Coordinates of C-alpha atoms and ligand atoms in Angstrom, one line a residue:
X7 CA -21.7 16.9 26.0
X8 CA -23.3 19.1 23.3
X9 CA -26.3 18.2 22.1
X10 CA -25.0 19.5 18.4
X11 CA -22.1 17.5 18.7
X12 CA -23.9 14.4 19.0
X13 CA -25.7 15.0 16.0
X14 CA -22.7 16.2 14.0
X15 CA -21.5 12.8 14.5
X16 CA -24.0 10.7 14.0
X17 CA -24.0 13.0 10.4
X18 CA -20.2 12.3 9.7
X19 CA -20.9 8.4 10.9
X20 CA -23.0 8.5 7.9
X21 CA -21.5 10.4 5.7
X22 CA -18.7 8.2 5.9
X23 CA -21.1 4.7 5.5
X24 CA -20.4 2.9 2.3
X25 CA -23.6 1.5 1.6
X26 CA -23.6 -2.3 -0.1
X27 CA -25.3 -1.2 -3.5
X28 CA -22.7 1.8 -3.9
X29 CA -19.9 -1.1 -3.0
X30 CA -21.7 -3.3 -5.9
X31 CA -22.0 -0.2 -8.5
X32 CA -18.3 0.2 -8.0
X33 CA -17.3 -3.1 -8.9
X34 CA -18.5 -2.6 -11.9
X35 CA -16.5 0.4 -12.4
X36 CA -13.4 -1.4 -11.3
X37 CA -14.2 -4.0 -13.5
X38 CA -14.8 -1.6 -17.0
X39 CA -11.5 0.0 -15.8
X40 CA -9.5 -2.8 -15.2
X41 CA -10.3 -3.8 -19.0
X42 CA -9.3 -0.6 -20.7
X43 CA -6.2 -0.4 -18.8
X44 CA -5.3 -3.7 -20.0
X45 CA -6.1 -3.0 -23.4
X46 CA -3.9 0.3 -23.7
X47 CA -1.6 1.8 -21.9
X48 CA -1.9 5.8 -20.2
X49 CA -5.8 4.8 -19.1
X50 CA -7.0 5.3 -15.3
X51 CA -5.8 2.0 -14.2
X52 CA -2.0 1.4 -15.6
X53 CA -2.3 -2.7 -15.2
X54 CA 1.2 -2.8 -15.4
X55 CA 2.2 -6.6 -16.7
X56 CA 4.8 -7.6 -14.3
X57 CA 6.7 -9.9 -16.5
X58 CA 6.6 -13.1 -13.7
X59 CA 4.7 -15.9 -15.5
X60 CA 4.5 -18.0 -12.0
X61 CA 3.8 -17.9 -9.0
X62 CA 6.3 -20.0 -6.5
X63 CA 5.4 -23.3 -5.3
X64 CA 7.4 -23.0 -1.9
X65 CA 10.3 -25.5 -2.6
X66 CA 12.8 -21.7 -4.1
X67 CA 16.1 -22.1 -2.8
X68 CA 19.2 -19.2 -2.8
X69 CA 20.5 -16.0 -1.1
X70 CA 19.7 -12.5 -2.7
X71 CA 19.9 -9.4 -1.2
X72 CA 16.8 -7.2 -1.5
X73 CA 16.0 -3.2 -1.5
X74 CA 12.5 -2.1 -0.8
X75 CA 11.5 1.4 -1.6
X76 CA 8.1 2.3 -0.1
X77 CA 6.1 5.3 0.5
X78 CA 7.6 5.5 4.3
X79 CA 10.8 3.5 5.2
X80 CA 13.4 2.1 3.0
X81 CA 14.9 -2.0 4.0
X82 CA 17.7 -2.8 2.6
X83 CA 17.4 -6.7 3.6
X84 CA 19.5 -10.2 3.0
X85 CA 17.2 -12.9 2.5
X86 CA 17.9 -17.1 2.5
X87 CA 15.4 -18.9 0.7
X88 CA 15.1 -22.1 2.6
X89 CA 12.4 -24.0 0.5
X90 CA 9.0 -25.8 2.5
X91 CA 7.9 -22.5 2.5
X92 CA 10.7 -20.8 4.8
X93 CA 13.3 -18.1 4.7
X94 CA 15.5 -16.7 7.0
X95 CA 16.0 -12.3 6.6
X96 CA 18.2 -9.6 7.8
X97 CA 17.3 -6.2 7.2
X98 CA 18.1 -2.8 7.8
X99 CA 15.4 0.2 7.8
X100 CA 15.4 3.7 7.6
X101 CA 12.7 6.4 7.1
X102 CA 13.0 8.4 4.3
X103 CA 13.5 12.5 4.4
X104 CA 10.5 14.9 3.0
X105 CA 13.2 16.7 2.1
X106 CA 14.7 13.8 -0.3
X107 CA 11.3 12.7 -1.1
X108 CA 10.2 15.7 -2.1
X109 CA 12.8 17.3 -4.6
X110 CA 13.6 18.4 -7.9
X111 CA 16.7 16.2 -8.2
X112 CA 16.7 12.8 -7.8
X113 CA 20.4 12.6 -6.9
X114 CA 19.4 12.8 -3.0
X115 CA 17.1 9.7 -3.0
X116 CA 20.1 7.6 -4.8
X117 CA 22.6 8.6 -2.6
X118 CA 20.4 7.7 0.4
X119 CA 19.7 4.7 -0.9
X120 CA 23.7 4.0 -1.8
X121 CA 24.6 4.8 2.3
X122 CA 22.7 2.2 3.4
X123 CA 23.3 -0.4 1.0
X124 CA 27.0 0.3 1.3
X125 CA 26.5 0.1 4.9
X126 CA 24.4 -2.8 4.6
X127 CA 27.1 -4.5 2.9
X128 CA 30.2 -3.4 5.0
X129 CA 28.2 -5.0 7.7
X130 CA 27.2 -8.2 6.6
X131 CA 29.3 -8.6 3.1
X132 CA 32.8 -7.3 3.8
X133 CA 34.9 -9.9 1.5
X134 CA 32.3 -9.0 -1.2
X135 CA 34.1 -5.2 -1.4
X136 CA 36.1 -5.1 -4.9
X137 CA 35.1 -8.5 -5.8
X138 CA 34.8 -8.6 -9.8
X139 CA 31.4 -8.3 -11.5
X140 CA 30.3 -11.9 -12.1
X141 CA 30.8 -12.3 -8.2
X142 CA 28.6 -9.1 -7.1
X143 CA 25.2 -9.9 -4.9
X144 CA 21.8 -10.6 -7.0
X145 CA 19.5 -8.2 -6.1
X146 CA 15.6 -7.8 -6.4
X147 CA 14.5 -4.1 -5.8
X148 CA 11.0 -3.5 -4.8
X149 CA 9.8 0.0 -6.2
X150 CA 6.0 0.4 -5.6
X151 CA 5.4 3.5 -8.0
X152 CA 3.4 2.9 -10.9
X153 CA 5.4 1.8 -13.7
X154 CA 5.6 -0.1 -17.3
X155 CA 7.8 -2.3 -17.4
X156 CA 9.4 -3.7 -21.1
X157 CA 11.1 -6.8 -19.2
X158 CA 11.7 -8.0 -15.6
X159 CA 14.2 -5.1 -15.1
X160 CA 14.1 -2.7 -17.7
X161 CA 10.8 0.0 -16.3
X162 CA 9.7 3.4 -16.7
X163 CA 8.3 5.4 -13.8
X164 CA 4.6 6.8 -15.1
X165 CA 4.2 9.0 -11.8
X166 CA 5.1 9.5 -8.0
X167 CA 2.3 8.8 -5.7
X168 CA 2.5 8.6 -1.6
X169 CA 3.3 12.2 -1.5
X170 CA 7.0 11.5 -3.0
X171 CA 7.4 14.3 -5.7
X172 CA 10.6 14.0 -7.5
X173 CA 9.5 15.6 -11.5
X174 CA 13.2 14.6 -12.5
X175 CA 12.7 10.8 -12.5
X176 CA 9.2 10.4 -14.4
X177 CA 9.8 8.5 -17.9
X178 CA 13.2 7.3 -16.8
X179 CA 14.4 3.8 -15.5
X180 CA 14.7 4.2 -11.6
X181 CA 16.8 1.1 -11.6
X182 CA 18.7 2.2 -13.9
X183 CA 19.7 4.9 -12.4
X184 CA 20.6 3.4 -9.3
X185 CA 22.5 0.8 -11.2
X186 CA 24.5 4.0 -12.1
X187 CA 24.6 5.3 -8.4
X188 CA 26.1 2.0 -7.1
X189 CA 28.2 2.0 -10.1
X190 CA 30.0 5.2 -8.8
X191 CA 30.3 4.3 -5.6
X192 CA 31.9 0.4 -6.4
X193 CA 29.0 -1.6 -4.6
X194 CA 29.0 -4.9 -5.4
X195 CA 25.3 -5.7 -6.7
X196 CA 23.6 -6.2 -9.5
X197 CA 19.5 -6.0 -10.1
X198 CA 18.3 -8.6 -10.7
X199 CA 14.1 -7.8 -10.9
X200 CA 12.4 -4.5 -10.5
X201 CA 9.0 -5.5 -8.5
X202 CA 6.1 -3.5 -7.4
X203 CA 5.1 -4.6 -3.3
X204 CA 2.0 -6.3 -4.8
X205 CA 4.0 -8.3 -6.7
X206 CA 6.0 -9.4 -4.1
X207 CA 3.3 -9.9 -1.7
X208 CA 1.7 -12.5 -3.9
X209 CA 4.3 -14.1 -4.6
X210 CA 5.5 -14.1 -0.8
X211 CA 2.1 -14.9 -0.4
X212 CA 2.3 -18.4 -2.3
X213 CA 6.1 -19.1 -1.4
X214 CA 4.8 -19.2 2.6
X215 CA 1.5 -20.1 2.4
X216 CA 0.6 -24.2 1.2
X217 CA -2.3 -22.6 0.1
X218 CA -1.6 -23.1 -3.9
X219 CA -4.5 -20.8 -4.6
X220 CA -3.2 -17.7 -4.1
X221 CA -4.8 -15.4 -6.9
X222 CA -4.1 -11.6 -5.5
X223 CA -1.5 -9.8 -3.5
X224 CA -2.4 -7.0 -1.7
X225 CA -1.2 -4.0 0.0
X226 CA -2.6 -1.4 2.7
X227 CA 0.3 0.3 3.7
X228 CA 1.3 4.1 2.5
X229 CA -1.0 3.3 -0.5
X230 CA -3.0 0.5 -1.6
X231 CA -2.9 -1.6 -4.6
X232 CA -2.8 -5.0 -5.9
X233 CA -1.3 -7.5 -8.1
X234 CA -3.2 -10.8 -9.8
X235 CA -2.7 -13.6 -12.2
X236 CA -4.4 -12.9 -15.6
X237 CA -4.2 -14.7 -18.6
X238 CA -1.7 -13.6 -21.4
X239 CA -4.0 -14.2 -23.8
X240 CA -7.0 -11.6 -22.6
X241 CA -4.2 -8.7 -22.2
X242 CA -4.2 -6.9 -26.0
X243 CA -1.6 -4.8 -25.1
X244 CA 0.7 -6.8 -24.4
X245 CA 3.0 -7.7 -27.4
X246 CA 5.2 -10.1 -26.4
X247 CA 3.9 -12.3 -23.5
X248 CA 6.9 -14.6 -24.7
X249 CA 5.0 -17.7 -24.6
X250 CA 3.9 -17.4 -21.4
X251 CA 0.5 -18.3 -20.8
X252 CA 0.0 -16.5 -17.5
X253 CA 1.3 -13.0 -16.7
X254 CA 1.2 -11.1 -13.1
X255 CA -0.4 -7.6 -13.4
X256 CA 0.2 -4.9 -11.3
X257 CA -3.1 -3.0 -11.6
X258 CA -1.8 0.2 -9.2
X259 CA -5.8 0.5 -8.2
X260 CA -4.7 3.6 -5.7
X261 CA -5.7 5.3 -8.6
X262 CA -9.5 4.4 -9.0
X263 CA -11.9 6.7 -8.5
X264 CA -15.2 5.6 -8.8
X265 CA -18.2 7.5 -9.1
X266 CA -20.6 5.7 -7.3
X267 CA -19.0 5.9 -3.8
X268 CA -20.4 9.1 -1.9
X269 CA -17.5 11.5 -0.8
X270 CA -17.7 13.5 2.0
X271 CA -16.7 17.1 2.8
X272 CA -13.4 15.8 4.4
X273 CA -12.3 13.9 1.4
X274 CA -12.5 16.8 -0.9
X275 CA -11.2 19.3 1.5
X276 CA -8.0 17.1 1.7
X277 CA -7.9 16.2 -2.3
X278 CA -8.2 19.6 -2.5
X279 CA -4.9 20.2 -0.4
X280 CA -2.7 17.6 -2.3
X281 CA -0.3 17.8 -4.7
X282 CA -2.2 15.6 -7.3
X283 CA -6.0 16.7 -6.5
X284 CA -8.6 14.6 -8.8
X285 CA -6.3 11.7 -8.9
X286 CA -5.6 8.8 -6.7
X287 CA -8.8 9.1 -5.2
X288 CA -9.2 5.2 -3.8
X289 CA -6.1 5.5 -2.2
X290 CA -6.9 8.7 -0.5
X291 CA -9.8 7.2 1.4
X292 CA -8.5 3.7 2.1
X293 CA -4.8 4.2 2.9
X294 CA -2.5 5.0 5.6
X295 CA -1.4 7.9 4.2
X296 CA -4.7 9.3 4.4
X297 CA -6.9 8.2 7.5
X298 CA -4.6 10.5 9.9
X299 CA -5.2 13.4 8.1
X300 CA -9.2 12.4 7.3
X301 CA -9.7 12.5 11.2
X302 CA -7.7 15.9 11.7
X303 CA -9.6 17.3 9.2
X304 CA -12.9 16.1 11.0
X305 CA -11.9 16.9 14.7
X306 CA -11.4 20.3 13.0
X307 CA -14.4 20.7 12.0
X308 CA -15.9 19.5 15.2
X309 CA -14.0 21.6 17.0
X310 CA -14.8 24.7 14.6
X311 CA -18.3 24.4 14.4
X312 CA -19.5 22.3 17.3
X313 CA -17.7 24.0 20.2
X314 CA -16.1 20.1 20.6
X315 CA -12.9 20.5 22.8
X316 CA -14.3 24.3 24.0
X317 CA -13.8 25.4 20.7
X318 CA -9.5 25.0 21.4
X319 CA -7.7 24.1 17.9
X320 CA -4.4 22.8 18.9
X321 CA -1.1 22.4 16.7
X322 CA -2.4 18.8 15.7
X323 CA -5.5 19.5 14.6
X324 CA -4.3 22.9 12.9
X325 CA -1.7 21.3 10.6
X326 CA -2.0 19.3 7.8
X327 CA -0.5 15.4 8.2
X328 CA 0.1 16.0 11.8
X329 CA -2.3 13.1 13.2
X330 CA -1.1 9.8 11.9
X331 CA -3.2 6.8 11.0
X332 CA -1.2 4.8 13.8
X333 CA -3.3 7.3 16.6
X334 CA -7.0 6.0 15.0
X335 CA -5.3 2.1 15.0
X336 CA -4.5 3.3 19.3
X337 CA -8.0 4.7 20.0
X338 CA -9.8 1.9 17.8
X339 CA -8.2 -1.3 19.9
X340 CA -10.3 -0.4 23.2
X341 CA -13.6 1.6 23.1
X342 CA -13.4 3.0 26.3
X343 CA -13.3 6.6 27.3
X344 CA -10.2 6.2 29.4
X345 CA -8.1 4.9 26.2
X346 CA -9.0 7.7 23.8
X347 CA -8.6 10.5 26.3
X348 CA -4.9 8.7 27.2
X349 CA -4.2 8.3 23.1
X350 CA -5.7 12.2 22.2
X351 CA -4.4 14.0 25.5
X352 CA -0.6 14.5 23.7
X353 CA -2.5 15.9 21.1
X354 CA -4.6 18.9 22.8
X355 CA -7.9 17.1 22.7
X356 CA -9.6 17.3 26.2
X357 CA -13.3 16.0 27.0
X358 CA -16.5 17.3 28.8
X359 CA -17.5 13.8 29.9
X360 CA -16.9 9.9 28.8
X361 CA -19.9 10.0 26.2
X362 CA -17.8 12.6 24.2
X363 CA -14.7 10.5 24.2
X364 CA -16.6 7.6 22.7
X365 CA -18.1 10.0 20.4
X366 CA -15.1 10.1 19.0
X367 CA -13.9 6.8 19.0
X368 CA -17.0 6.4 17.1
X369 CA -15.4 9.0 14.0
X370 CA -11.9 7.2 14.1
X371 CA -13.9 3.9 14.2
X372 CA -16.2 5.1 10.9
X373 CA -13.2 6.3 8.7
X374 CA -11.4 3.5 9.3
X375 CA -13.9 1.2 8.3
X376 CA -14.7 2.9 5.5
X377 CA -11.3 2.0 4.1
X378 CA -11.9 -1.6 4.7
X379 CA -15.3 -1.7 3.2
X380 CA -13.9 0.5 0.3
X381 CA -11.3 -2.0 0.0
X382 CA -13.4 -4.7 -1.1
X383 CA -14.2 -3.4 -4.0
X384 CA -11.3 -4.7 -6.0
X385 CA -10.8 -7.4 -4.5
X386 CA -14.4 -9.1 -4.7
X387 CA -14.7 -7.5 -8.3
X388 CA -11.9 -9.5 -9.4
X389 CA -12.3 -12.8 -7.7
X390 CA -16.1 -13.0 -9.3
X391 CA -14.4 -12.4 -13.2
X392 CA -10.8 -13.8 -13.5
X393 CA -12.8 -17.1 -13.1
X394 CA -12.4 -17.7 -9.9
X395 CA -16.2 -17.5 -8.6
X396 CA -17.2 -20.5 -6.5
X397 CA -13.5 -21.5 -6.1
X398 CA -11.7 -21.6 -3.2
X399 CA -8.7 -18.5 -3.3
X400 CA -6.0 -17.1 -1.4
X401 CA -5.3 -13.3 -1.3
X402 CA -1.8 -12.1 0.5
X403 CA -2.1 -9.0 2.1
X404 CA 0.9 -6.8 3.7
X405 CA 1.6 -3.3 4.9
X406 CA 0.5 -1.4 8.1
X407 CA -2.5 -0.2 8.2
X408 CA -3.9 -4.2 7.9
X409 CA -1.3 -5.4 10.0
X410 CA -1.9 -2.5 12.9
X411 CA -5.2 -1.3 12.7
X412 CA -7.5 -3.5 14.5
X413 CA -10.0 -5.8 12.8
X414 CA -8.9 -4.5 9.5
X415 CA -9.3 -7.9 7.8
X416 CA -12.2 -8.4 9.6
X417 CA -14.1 -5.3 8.6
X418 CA -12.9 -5.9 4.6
X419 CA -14.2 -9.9 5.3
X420 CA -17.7 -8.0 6.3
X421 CA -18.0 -6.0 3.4
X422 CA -16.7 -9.0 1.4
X423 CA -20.0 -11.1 3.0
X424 CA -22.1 -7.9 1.8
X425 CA -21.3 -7.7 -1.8
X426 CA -20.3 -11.6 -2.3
X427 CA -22.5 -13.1 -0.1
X428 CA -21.2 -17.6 0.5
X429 CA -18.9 -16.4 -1.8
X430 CA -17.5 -14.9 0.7
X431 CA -16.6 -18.0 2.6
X432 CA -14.1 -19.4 -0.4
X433 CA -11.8 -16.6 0.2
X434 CA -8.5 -16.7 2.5
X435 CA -6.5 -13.7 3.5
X436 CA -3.4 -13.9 5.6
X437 CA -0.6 -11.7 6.0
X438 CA 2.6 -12.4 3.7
X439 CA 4.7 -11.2 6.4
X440 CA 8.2 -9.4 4.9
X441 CA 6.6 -9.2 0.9
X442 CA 8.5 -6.9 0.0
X443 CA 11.5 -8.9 0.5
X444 CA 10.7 -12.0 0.3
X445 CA 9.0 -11.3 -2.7
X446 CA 11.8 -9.3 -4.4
X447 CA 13.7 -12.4 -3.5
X448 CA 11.8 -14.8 -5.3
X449 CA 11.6 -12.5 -8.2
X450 CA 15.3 -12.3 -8.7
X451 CA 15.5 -16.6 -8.5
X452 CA 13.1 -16.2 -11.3
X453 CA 14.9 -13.5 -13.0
X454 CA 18.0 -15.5 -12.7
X455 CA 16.7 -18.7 -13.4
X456 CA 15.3 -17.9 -16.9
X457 CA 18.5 -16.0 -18.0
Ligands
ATP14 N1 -0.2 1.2 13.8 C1 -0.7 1.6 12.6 N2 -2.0 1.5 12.3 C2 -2.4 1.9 11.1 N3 -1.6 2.5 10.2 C3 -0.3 2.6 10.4 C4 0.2 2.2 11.7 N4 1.6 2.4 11.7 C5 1.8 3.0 10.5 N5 0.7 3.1 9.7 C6 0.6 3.7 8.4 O1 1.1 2.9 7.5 C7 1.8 3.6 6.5 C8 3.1 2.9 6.3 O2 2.9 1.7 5.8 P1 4.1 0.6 5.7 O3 4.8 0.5 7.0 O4 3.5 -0.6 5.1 O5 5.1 1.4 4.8 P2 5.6 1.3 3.3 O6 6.1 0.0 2.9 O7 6.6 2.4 3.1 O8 4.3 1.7 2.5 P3 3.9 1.2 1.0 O9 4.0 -0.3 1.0 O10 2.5 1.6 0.7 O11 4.9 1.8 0.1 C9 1.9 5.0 6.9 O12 1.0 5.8 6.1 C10 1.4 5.0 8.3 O13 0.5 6.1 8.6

């Protein structure tokens, strides 16, 4: 092993340390943000009210169907609400295209979207073909784009974020618009609630968990963000909270940057290379989208300047987004040198000698826990003033990168210790397995229910 090398990692290591003060300074940031956005709207933070006034106790009954649009797959799902908590789920997924992701038009997207739910239907729903309106299938819809929202189901899309770039839909009513695709093409539904994941993971959160404090929902999965119960009464933008004294917020935090948190070469160099550079910077170093492309973008630099791999850049570490988060979550579940040189060989990466391999388990290690520490932020920032400080609280979580990446919860309960000290001990976090449908469930019972 290089001598340099060593030291350039022990460098990156700390360039990529999120120090417990800079966690603290942040909070405060999050917090003076979280404020203006719920005082006006187009401010860094959207804090997006949701329009659900409750959060479920568990005993929900009915069938819906569900569609969940996030930054990676598309489920189309059928979902029984049992009550006590349970539910029983069918589901269909399918990756979405670049190329429909990524498009001037949004006609592609809806039409995707149509061929499966028409397949999902022909499937599972044949007698429901032709049936007449009153008798179509409820649906929630799950759209986790940041959005305002005038009712339960009447939005407007502010922006695209998890690389999607379709400029045609921003300002209109996604559901709408699909309302109008499965118009054209006869399909038998009818939305019922337009959700964002947070959303549904709190409220799949509560529906599964007996805990009957859970406060946040949150999600690590393409993107993060989060979802929490605020008061109607301390959100002055909101008109009409329709007597409701309690009103769930979508804060779409992906888009916090916050000043205080040191950012190192790699996170410009890939802001840089985005689409939407200076924005979403949270979510570009704690999300799943991201932490592939953060270690490419150090094993090239390695590998440029410190000779690492005998100075040989292959194809993955050449090109942008080819090294997924899913390789770090591979090399980060067993530090020894035999597991990373098995997870890296496919990509190109060969090493002098065992100390280099866990040199760089040691950078996929960092980043990742970067993102967990980072992560804490919000969360501890709004447990300690939505008055729930010294309290016992829930938080759901859901999406991949915390389900698949080991010790994610861990790492975040660490950095929750650092900043909230005994505090830290009143929190719960479990996964709300299925949020996104579940949750759009639950929100169309609700929908329906207060009709
Ligand atoms: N094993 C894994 N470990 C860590 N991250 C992973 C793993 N598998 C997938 N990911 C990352 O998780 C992201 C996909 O998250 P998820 O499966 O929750 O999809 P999604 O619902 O489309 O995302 P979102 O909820 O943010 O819209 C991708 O960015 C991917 O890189």
């Amino acid at each position: 092993m290089e001598a340099n090398l060593e030291q350039a990692v022990k460098k990156l290591i700390s360039d990529f340390e999120c120090p417990t003060d800079a966690l603290k300074h942040a909070m405060e940031d999050f917090d003076e943000l979280r404020r203006k956005g719920l005082e006006k709207d187009d401010e860094m933070l959207a804090m997006a009210p949701a329009y659900i006034s409750s959060v479920p106790t568990g005993e929900e009954t009915g069938d819906f169907l569900a569609l969940d649009l996030g930054g990676t797959n598309l489920r189309v799902c059928w979902v029984r609400l049992l009550g006590e908590g349970k539910y029983e789920m069918k589901q269909s997924k399918a990756t979405l295209p670049r190329e429909i992701v990524r498009n001037e038009s949004a006609q592609p997207l809806v039409d995707f979207i149509c061929d499966h739910i028409e397949l999902f239907i022909n499937e599972n729903f044949p007698e429901k073909v032709g049936v007449p309106e009153k008798e179509f299938l409820p649906m929630g819809f799950t759209f986790s784009y940041p959005m305002s929202q005038r009712s339960i189901v009447d939005t407007t899309l502010i922006r695209w974020t998890k690389g999607f770039n379709i400029p045609e839909a921003i300002g209109l009513d996604f559901g709408s618009t699909l309302t109008q695709g499965m118009k054209d093409r006869k399909l038998p539904v009818v939305i019922e609630a337009v959700i964002n994941d947070t959303v549904g993971t709190l409220v799949t959160r509560a529906y599964t968990s007996n805990a009957y404090n859970t406060i946040m929902g949150v999600i690590f999965g393409t993107g993060s963000n989060g979802a929490y119960i605020e008061n109607s009464s301390d959100i002055p933008k909101l008109n009409d909270a329709g007597n409701k004294e309690k009103m769930l917020i979508n804060i779409e935090w992906g888009a916090s940057s916050f000043k205080s948190l040191p950012a190192t070469r790699y996170d410009l160099l890939l802001d840089h290379d985005t689409p939407n550079p200076g924005r979403q910077m949270f979510e570009k170093r704690v999300s799943g989208m991201y932490l592939g492309e953060l270690f490419r973008r150090a094993l090239f630099h390695l590998i440029k300047v410190y000779n690492f791999n005998n100075g040989i850049i292959p194809p993955s570490v050449t090109d942008s987004w080819s090294l997924e988060t899913s390789v770090l979550s591979r090399i980060v579940v067993n530090r020894s040198a035999e597991n990373i040189k098995e997870v890296l060989r496919p990509y190109g990466i060969r090493f002098r000698d065992d100390s280099e391999a866990l040199l760089i388990y040691d950078v996929a290690y960092c980043i990742g826990r970067r993102s967990a520490r980072i992560s804490s932020v919000p969360i501890a920032s709004l447990y300690l003033t939505t008055g729930h400080a010294g309290k016992k609280a829930d938080i759901g979580v859901d999406g991949s990168l915390v389900e698949h990446y080991p010790n994610f919860v861990g790492m975040l309960r660490d950095a929750l210790k650092d900043v909230l000290g005994e505090d830290e001990k009143n929190i719960s976090i479990g996964i709300a397995k299925d949020g996104s449908g579940i949750g759009a469930a639950l929100c169309a019972l609700q929908a329906v229910k207060e009709k």
